[in-house]
Amino acid sequence: MADESNPGPGQATADPMTVFAALAEIIYQGSDAAEMYAAICIAATLIVPGCDHASLLVKRNDRYVTVGASSKLAVSMGRGF
């Protein structure tokens, strides 16, 4: 059984309610879309077990474009689509 008192990389370490409250605050502050997309990606790494890097892609004119990422590695992985 895993030692939950010492989470490893990619294991959930943040309270989802706290993370979503922080995301709501970013939205209510009137942040631009790029800031919100980046915040969503960072939130994913905090609350999704096994998620070390995250990116958000949208489809624009038959192409997928990375609009947010938690790291440079996540950006580079998104370029493969």
CSV table of C-alpha atoms in Angstrom, one decimal:
chain,number,residue,atom,x,y,z
A,1,MET,CA,0.0,0.0,0.0
A,2,ALA,CA,1.3,3.5,-0.9
A,3,ASP,CA,2.4,5.9,1.8
A,4,GLU,CA,-0.2,8.6,1.5
A,5,SER,CA,1.6,10.9,4.0
A,6,ASN,CA,4.4,11.3,1.5
A,7,PRO,CA,2.9,11.8,-2.0
A,8,GLY,CA,5.2,11.3,-4.9
A,9,PRO,CA,5.3,13.2,-8.2
A,10,GLY,CA,1.9,13.4,-9.9
A,11,GLN,CA,-0.1,12.3,-6.9
A,12,ALA,CA,-2.9,14.5,-5.7
A,13,THR,CA,-1.6,16.9,-3.1
A,14,ALA,CA,-4.1,19.7,-3.1
A,15,ASP,CA,-7.7,19.9,-1.8
A,16,PRO,CA,-9.8,20.1,-5.0
A,17,MET,CA,-12.2,22.5,-3.3
A,18,THR,CA,-9.4,24.9,-2.6
A,19,VAL,CA,-8.0,24.6,-6.1
A,20,PHE,CA,-11.4,25.3,-7.7
A,21,ALA,CA,-12.0,28.2,-5.4
A,22,ALA,CA,-8.7,29.7,-6.6
A,23,LEU,CA,-9.7,29.1,-10.2
A,24,ALA,CA,-13.0,30.9,-9.6
A,25,GLU,CA,-11.1,33.9,-8.1
A,26,ILE,CA,-8.9,34.1,-11.2
A,27,ILE,CA,-12.0,34.2,-13.3
A,28,TYR,CA,-13.8,36.8,-11.1
A,29,GLN,CA,-10.7,39.0,-11.2
A,30,GLY,CA,-11.2,39.5,-14.9
A,31,SER,CA,-8.1,37.6,-15.9
A,32,ASP,CA,-7.6,37.2,-19.7
A,33,ALA,CA,-8.1,33.9,-21.4
A,34,ALA,CA,-4.4,33.0,-21.5
A,35,GLU,CA,-4.1,33.4,-17.7
A,36,MET,CA,-7.3,31.2,-17.1
A,37,TYR,CA,-6.0,28.5,-19.5
A,38,ALA,CA,-2.6,28.4,-17.7
A,39,ALA,CA,-4.4,28.3,-14.3
A,40,ILE,CA,-6.5,25.3,-15.4
A,41,CYS,CA,-3.4,23.4,-16.5
A,42,ILE,CA,-1.6,24.1,-13.3
A,43,ALA,CA,-4.7,23.1,-11.3
A,44,ALA,CA,-4.8,19.8,-13.2
A,45,THR,CA,-1.2,19.0,-11.9
A,46,LEU,CA,-2.3,19.7,-8.4
A,47,ILE,CA,-5.5,17.6,-8.2
A,48,VAL,CA,-5.2,14.8,-10.9
A,49,PRO,CA,-3.2,11.8,-9.6
A,50,GLY,CA,-0.3,11.0,-12.0
A,51,CYS,CA,-0.5,14.4,-13.8
A,52,ASP,CA,2.9,16.0,-13.8
A,53,HIS,CA,2.4,18.2,-16.8
A,54,ALA,CA,-0.8,19.4,-18.5
A,55,SER,CA,-1.7,21.4,-21.6
A,56,LEU,CA,-4.9,22.7,-23.0
A,57,LEU,CA,-5.6,22.5,-26.8
A,58,VAL,CA,-8.4,24.1,-28.8
A,59,LYS,CA,-9.3,23.5,-32.4
A,60,ARG,CA,-9.0,26.5,-34.6
A,61,ASN,CA,-9.5,26.2,-38.4
A,62,ASP,CA,-8.9,22.5,-38.5
A,63,ARG,CA,-5.7,22.8,-36.4
A,64,TYR,CA,-5.1,22.2,-32.7
A,65,VAL,CA,-3.4,25.0,-30.9
A,66,THR,CA,-2.0,24.9,-27.4
A,67,VAL,CA,-3.6,27.8,-25.4
A,68,GLY,CA,-2.3,26.9,-22.0
A,69,ALA,CA,0.3,24.7,-20.3
A,70,SER,CA,1.7,24.0,-16.9
A,71,SER,CA,5.3,23.7,-18.2
A,72,LYS,CA,7.5,23.9,-21.3
A,73,LEU,CA,7.4,20.1,-21.6
A,74,ALA,CA,3.6,20.3,-21.8
A,75,VAL,CA,3.8,22.9,-24.5
A,76,SER,CA,6.2,20.7,-26.6
A,77,MET,CA,4.0,17.7,-26.1
A,78,GLY,CA,1.0,19.6,-27.4
A,79,ARG,CA,2.8,20.4,-30.7
A,80,GLY,CA,2.5,16.8,-31.7
A,81,PHE,CA,-1.2,17.2,-32.5
